[in-house]
Every structure is written in C-alpha cells, then in structure tokens.
Amino acid sequence: MRAKLIVGNWKMNGSRATNVTLLKDIVAGLDGARAGCAVCVPAPFLQQCEEVLAGTPVAWGAQDVSIHAFGAYTGEVCAQMLAEFGCRYVIVGHSERRAYHREDSALVAQKALAVLAAGMTPIVCVGETLEEREAGATAQAVGAQLDAVLEALDTAAVARIVVAYEPVWAIGTGMNATPAMAQDVHAQLRAQLKARNADAAEVVPILYGGSMKPENAKDLLAQPDIDGGLIGGAALKAEDFLAIIRAA
Ligand code: 13P
C-alpha cells in the first residue's frame, strides 16, 4: 500500500510572522496522523521552515527551480541551493507557471531532472484546461505532459518522482473534480508510469489538487489511485490542512 501524502502549496503567500504560527499549529495538530505531509513555501521562507520544522514529521520544499546549476541567471534559484535548506520536495510544472511564465513540458522535464540530480523529489504537476476538458482532450493533454517528463528520466528515476494531477479549472475556483473524474485521470497516469517502469508505478504517489478541502478530501482520497493531495488555499489554515491530513 502506498502511504498517503498531503502537500501544502502556499503559492505566493505567507510572512515571517504568520508562518511561525501556521507551521507550529500544523506540527502540534498532527498527533499521530498516518499520512506524510509537507509544505512547499516561497523560497525566502525556506530557512524559517528549516528552523521550525527540522526534527518534526513535516517536510518542506519549494515551488519552482531553475534548470541551471549556478551562474548568471538573475532571479533564479538552483536546485543545489534548495537542497542546502533541507528541501525534500520541489514542485515543477505547476499550471500557474505553465500559464503565467510560459513553461512548456520540455522545460518542466529539465526542471524535474535538476531536482533529482540534487537528491530531492520533484512533484510533477499535470492538468487540463477547461477548454481541453470540454473538447474531450483531457487524456491527451495530461498524457503528453507526463510523457514529456517520463521520457527524460532513466527508468530507475521514475520511482523517485511524485505526480500531481491538478485540473486547471479546479484550481482556486472551489470547483473540484468529482472523485470519479479524478480517479479516471489518475488511473491513466498510473498506466503511463507502468508502461515506463512497472515497479515504480506501484510506489509513485499520484496526488490530486484543485479545491481539495476538508469537506471533499475523504471521498477523493478514498479512490484507489488517489494517493494524496496538493493543497492550495486550504493549506494556509492549520485547521483545514490538518483536517485533510486526518482524512487521508
Ligand atoms: P487550490 O487548493 O487553492 O485550488 O489550489 C490547488 C493548487 O494549485 C495546488 O498546487
């Protein structure tokens, strides 16, 4: 059985003052929860995460990474730097980066490789837009996004990634995919992993993201191929994030 994994994506939120309370409340509220959990925070807060979370069951990570290793790339942060701050996870290919920063799947694949090379776990995001879903092109869209990454990895490395299915139309809209809709896509993603590395397909967590909240988490997480969640808005409130962790 794959252990469940709940990851908070704080996006561009937080402050030094409010983070301490949120992080400490999460740690204090875990109370023997079975699911693994992590928070992916803006890069300036990684040191604070290391200070507050080291030695606790809560892991931390970043939301993006450069494909380059050091050098003249103003504004970028490389994987080695993230590893220095104890990051376990790095989100790559979030739809907000694909949409607002024109990241394509080839670039996302390079980012995943950079994260793996620095000894961390990439959380590879895939998801269809509303237009793609309405055109019946969901399978094709998410399939191409995942394949671009899988083709860049050597077979063994497939076992070292996390996949997150985040339908773009469900992100921040309060409109989640139904458990059945999500399960359909997760099963497809699992089959794609299997085609590349059958053993890896059994262990790679496939998270669902998109308006996951305490009220819908249990039903989504009960699906056979939904191994956890990538949580946006609800990860900013300790009570809601903990309720999702407990539902897992
Ligand atoms: P919401 O949970 O706010 O819909 O965001 C999901 C997401 O984008 C997580 O990466």
mmCIF file of N, CA, C and O in Angstrom, residues 98-147:
data_model
loop_
_atom_site.group_PDB
_atom_site.id
_atom_site.type_symbol
_atom_site.label_atom_id
_atom_site.label_comp_id
_atom_site.label_asym_id
_atom_site.label_seq_id
_atom_site.Cartn_x
_atom_site.Cartn_y
_atom_site.Cartn_z
ATOM 1 N N ARG A 98 3.056 27.268 -15.906
ATOM 2 C CA ARG A 98 2.861 26.993 -17.338
ATOM 3 C C ARG A 98 2.116 28.160 -17.976
ATOM 4 O O ARG A 98 2.438 28.590 -19.088
ATOM 5 N N ALA A 99 1.107 28.708 -17.258
ATOM 6 C CA ALA A 99 0.270 29.751 -17.849
ATOM 7 C C ALA A 99 0.936 31.129 -17.806
ATOM 8 O O ALA A 99 0.922 31.849 -18.800
ATOM 9 N N TYR A 100 1.488 31.499 -16.645
ATOM 10 C CA TYR A 100 1.982 32.878 -16.494
ATOM 11 C C TYR A 100 3.443 33.032 -16.897
ATOM 12 O O TYR A 100 3.925 34.134 -17.076
ATOM 13 N N HIS A 101 4.170 31.936 -16.965
ATOM 14 C CA HIS A 101 5.601 32.026 -17.295
ATOM 15 C C HIS A 101 5.944 31.197 -18.533
ATOM 16 O O HIS A 101 7.097 30.900 -18.777
ATOM 17 N N ARG A 102 4.913 30.788 -19.228
ATOM 18 C CA ARG A 102 5.049 30.055 -20.495
ATOM 19 C C ARG A 102 5.975 28.856 -20.388
ATOM 20 O O ARG A 102 6.803 28.629 -21.262
ATOM 21 N N GLU A 103 5.882 28.130 -19.298
ATOM 22 C CA GLU A 103 6.719 26.930 -19.177
ATOM 23 C C GLU A 103 6.083 25.799 -19.983
ATOM 24 O O GLU A 103 4.894 25.514 -19.826
ATOM 25 N N ASP A 104 6.868 25.157 -20.836
ATOM 26 C CA ASP A 104 6.326 24.021 -21.578
ATOM 27 C C ASP A 104 6.834 22.714 -20.960
ATOM 28 O O ASP A 104 7.675 22.709 -20.055
ATOM 29 N N SER A 105 6.305 21.612 -21.451
ATOM 30 C CA SER A 105 6.602 20.324 -20.829
ATOM 31 C C SER A 105 8.072 19.940 -20.960
ATOM 32 O O SER A 105 8.602 19.230 -20.099
ATOM 33 N N ALA A 106 8.742 20.417 -22.014
ATOM 34 C CA ALA A 106 10.168 20.106 -22.167
ATOM 35 C C ALA A 106 10.969 20.785 -21.051
ATOM 36 O O ALA A 106 11.893 20.201 -20.466
ATOM 37 N N LEU A 107 10.602 22.022 -20.738
ATOM 38 C CA LEU A 107 11.271 22.747 -19.649
ATOM 39 C C LEU A 107 10.962 22.078 -18.307
ATOM 40 O O LEU A 107 11.850 21.911 -17.463
ATOM 41 N N VAL A 108 9.717 21.682 -18.124
ATOM 42 C CA VAL A 108 9.317 21.022 -16.875
ATOM 43 C C VAL A 108 10.136 19.732 -16.692
ATOM 44 O O VAL A 108 10.586 19.424 -15.582
ATOM 45 N N ALA A 109 10.361 19.015 -17.763
ATOM 46 C CA ALA A 109 11.164 17.787 -17.689
ATOM 47 C C ALA A 109 12.588 18.107 -17.236
ATOM 48 O O ALA A 109 13.156 17.411 -16.388
ATOM 49 N N GLN A 110 13.151 19.188 -17.759
ATOM 50 C CA GLN A 110 14.509 19.578 -17.347
ATOM 51 C C GLN A 110 14.544 19.978 -15.876
ATOM 52 O O GLN A 110 15.513 19.701 -15.171
ATOM 53 N N LYS A 111 13.487 20.626 -15.412
ATOM 54 C CA LYS A 111 13.408 21.006 -14.004
ATOM 55 C C LYS A 111 13.345 19.752 -13.124
ATOM 56 O O LYS A 111 13.998 19.686 -12.080
ATOM 57 N N ALA A 112 12.559 18.783 -13.548
ATOM 58 C CA ALA A 112 12.460 17.534 -12.773
ATOM 59 C C ALA A 112 13.838 16.875 -12.676
ATOM 60 O O ALA A 112 14.242 16.390 -11.607
ATOM 61 N N LEU A 113 14.582 16.879 -13.785
ATOM 62 C CA LEU A 113 15.931 16.289 -13.780
ATOM 63 C C LEU A 113 16.850 17.043 -12.820
ATOM 64 O O LEU A 113 17.634 16.429 -12.091
ATOM 65 N N ALA A 114 16.750 18.380 -12.808
ATOM 66 C CA ALA A 114 17.605 19.188 -11.928
ATOM 67 C C ALA A 114 17.310 18.867 -10.464
ATOM 68 O O ALA A 114 18.226 18.757 -9.641
ATOM 69 N N VAL A 115 16.038 18.688 -10.149
ATOM 70 C CA VAL A 115 15.640 18.377 -8.766
ATOM 71 C C VAL A 115 16.180 17.002 -8.360
ATOM 72 O O VAL A 115 16.763 16.830 -7.277
ATOM 73 N N LEU A 116 16.013 16.029 -9.240
ATOM 74 C CA LEU A 116 16.501 14.677 -8.948
ATOM 75 C C LEU A 116 18.023 14.660 -8.783
ATOM 76 O O LEU A 116 18.557 14.014 -7.877
ATOM 77 N N ALA A 117 18.712 15.407 -9.626
ATOM 78 C CA ALA A 117 20.178 15.426 -9.573
ATOM 79 C C ALA A 117 20.680 15.996 -8.256
ATOM 80 O O ALA A 117 21.771 15.666 -7.798
ATOM 81 N N ALA A 118 19.855 16.848 -7.627
ATOM 82 C CA ALA A 118 20.248 17.431 -6.337
ATOM 83 C C ALA A 118 19.723 16.599 -5.162
ATOM 84 O O ALA A 118 19.784 17.023 -4.017
ATOM 85 N N GLY A 119 19.182 15.412 -5.461
ATOM 86 C CA GLY A 119 18.781 14.492 -4.393
ATOM 87 C C GLY A 119 17.419 14.773 -3.782
ATOM 88 O O GLY A 119 17.088 14.246 -2.723
ATOM 89 N N MET A 120 16.606 15.595 -4.461
ATOM 90 C CA MET A 120 15.263 15.888 -3.937
ATOM 91 C C MET A 120 14.206 15.224 -4.833
ATOM 92 O O MET A 120 14.524 14.607 -5.839
ATOM 93 N N THR A 121 12.948 15.370 -4.421
ATOM 94 C CA THR A 121 11.839 14.733 -5.136
ATOM 95 C C THR A 121 11.038 15.781 -5.897
ATOM 96 O O THR A 121 10.470 16.683 -5.275
ATOM 97 N N PRO A 122 10.955 15.676 -7.216
ATOM 98 C CA PRO A 122 10.093 16.615 -7.947
ATOM 99 C C PRO A 122 8.624 16.200 -7.818
ATOM 100 O O PRO A 122 8.298 15.017 -7.901
ATOM 101 N N ILE A 123 7.765 17.185 -7.590
ATOM 102 C CA ILE A 123 6.314 16.950 -7.653
ATOM 103 C C ILE A 123 5.887 17.485 -9.008
ATOM 104 O O ILE A 123 5.811 18.697 -9.222
ATOM 105 N N VAL A 124 5.668 16.572 -9.941
ATOM 106 C CA VAL A 124 5.422 16.944 -11.340
ATOM 107 C C VAL A 124 3.931 17.174 -11.539
ATOM 108 O O VAL A 124 3.127 16.253 -11.415
ATOM 109 N N CYS A 125 3.555 18.418 -11.849
ATOM 110 C CA CYS A 125 2.140 18.752 -11.999
ATOM 111 C C CYS A 125 1.686 18.627 -13.451
ATOM 112 O O CYS A 125 2.386 19.081 -14.365
ATOM 113 N N VAL A 126 0.516 18.037 -13.617
ATOM 114 C CA VAL A 126 -0.119 17.957 -14.935
ATOM 115 C C VAL A 126 -1.587 18.310 -14.762
ATOM 116 O O VAL A 126 -2.131 18.186 -13.658
ATOM 117 N N GLY A 127 -2.222 18.766 -15.824
ATOM 118 C CA GLY A 127 -3.644 19.078 -15.711
ATOM 119 C C GLY A 127 -4.156 19.731 -16.967
ATOM 120 O O GLY A 127 -3.420 20.446 -17.648
ATOM 121 N N GLU A 128 -5.439 19.486 -17.237
ATOM 122 C CA GLU A 128 -6.054 20.026 -18.446
ATOM 123 C C GLU A 128 -6.775 21.338 -18.153
ATOM 124 O O GLU A 128 -7.232 21.568 -17.030
ATOM 125 N N THR A 129 -6.898 22.180 -19.147
ATOM 126 C CA THR A 129 -7.696 23.404 -19.017
ATOM 127 C C THR A 129 -9.174 23.049 -19.220
ATOM 128 O O THR A 129 -9.511 21.933 -19.670
ATOM 129 N N LEU A 130 -10.029 24.014 -18.933
ATOM 130 C CA LEU A 130 -11.463 23.790 -19.126
ATOM 131 C C LEU A 130 -11.767 23.514 -20.611
ATOM 132 O O LEU A 130 -12.549 22.617 -20.938
ATOM 133 N N GLU A 131 -11.095 24.254 -21.497
ATOM 134 C CA GLU A 131 -11.329 24.056 -22.945
ATOM 135 C C GLU A 131 -10.952 22.635 -23.343
ATOM 136 O O GLU A 131 -11.662 21.985 -24.109
ATOM 137 N N GLU A 132 -9.823 22.156 -22.814
ATOM 138 C CA GLU A 132 -9.395 20.793 -23.151
ATOM 139 C C GLU A 132 -10.400 19.766 -22.629
ATOM 140 O O GLU A 132 -10.754 18.812 -23.322
ATOM 141 N N ARG A 133 -10.883 19.960 -21.399
ATOM 142 C CA ARG A 133 -11.867 19.003 -20.855
ATOM 143 C C ARG A 133 -13.127 19.020 -21.714
ATOM 144 O O ARG A 133 -13.654 17.977 -22.087
ATOM 145 N N GLU A 134 -13.588 20.220 -22.037
ATOM 146 C CA GLU A 134 -14.841 20.307 -22.795
ATOM 147 C C GLU A 134 -14.696 19.754 -24.209
ATOM 148 O O GLU A 134 -15.664 19.308 -24.815
ATOM 149 N N ALA A 135 -13.472 19.775 -24.722
ATOM 150 C CA ALA A 135 -13.232 19.238 -26.065
ATOM 151 C C ALA A 135 -12.951 17.731 -26.019
ATOM 152 O O ALA A 135 -12.628 17.125 -27.043
ATOM 153 N N GLY A 136 -13.027 17.142 -24.825
ATOM 154 C CA GLY A 136 -12.755 15.705 -24.700
ATOM 155 C C GLY A 136 -11.276 15.378 -24.859
ATOM 156 O O GLY A 136 -10.906 14.260 -25.221
ATOM 157 N N ALA A 137 -10.420 16.366 -24.567
ATOM 158 C CA ALA A 137 -8.980 16.185 -24.810
ATOM 159 C C ALA A 137 -8.176 16.046 -23.511
ATOM 160 O O ALA A 137 -6.952 16.219 -23.508
ATOM 161 N N THR A 138 -8.858 15.705 -22.411
ATOM 162 C CA THR A 138 -8.169 15.608 -21.120
ATOM 163 C C THR A 138 -7.060 14.556 -21.146
ATOM 164 O O THR A 138 -5.905 14.825 -20.763
ATOM 165 N N ALA A 139 -7.399 13.372 -21.595
ATOM 166 C CA ALA A 139 -6.432 12.270 -21.567
ATOM 167 C C ALA A 139 -5.190 12.619 -22.383
ATOM 168 O O ALA A 139 -4.048 12.369 -21.963
ATOM 169 N N GLN A 140 -5.437 13.222 -23.520
ATOM 170 C CA GLN A 140 -4.333 13.592 -24.406
ATOM 171 C C GLN A 140 -3.464 14.678 -23.772
ATOM 172 O O GLN A 140 -2.234 14.607 -23.803
ATOM 173 N N ALA A 141 -4.106 15.675 -23.160
ATOM 174 C CA ALA A 141 -3.355 16.796 -22.588
ATOM 175 C C ALA A 141 -2.491 16.351 -21.419
ATOM 176 O O ALA A 141 -1.274 16.616 -21.389
ATOM 177 N N VAL A 142 -3.079 15.662 -20.453
ATOM 178 C CA VAL A 142 -2.287 15.251 -19.289
ATOM 179 C C VAL A 142 -1.294 14.149 -19.679
ATOM 180 O O VAL A 142 -0.186 14.086 -19.155
ATOM 181 N N GLY A 143 -1.699 13.323 -20.633
ATOM 182 C CA GLY A 143 -0.815 12.252 -21.102
ATOM 183 C C GLY A 143 0.469 12.817 -21.690
ATOM 184 O O GLY A 143 1.570 12.353 -21.383
ATOM 185 N N ALA A 144 0.330 13.836 -22.510
ATOM 186 C CA ALA A 144 1.510 14.445 -23.145
ATOM 187 C C ALA A 144 2.383 15.128 -22.100
ATOM 188 O O ALA A 144 3.618 15.067 -22.167
ATOM 189 N N GLN A 145 1.754 15.772 -21.110
ATOM 190 C CA GLN A 145 2.537 16.451 -20.067
ATOM 191 C C GLN A 145 3.359 15.450 -19.257
ATOM 192 O O GLN A 145 4.534 15.689 -18.959
ATOM 193 N N LEU A 146 2.751 14.336 -18.886
ATOM 194 C CA LEU A 146 3.506 13.352 -18.087
ATOM 195 C C LEU A 146 4.561 12.649 -18.946
ATOM 196 O O LEU A 146 5.699 12.453 -18.500
ATOM 197 N N ASP A 147 4.200 12.296 -20.157
ATOM 198 C CA ASP A 147 5.161 11.592 -21.024
ATOM 199 C C ASP A 147 6.430 12.410 -21.257
ATOM 200 O O ASP A 147 7.522 11.854 -21.320
#
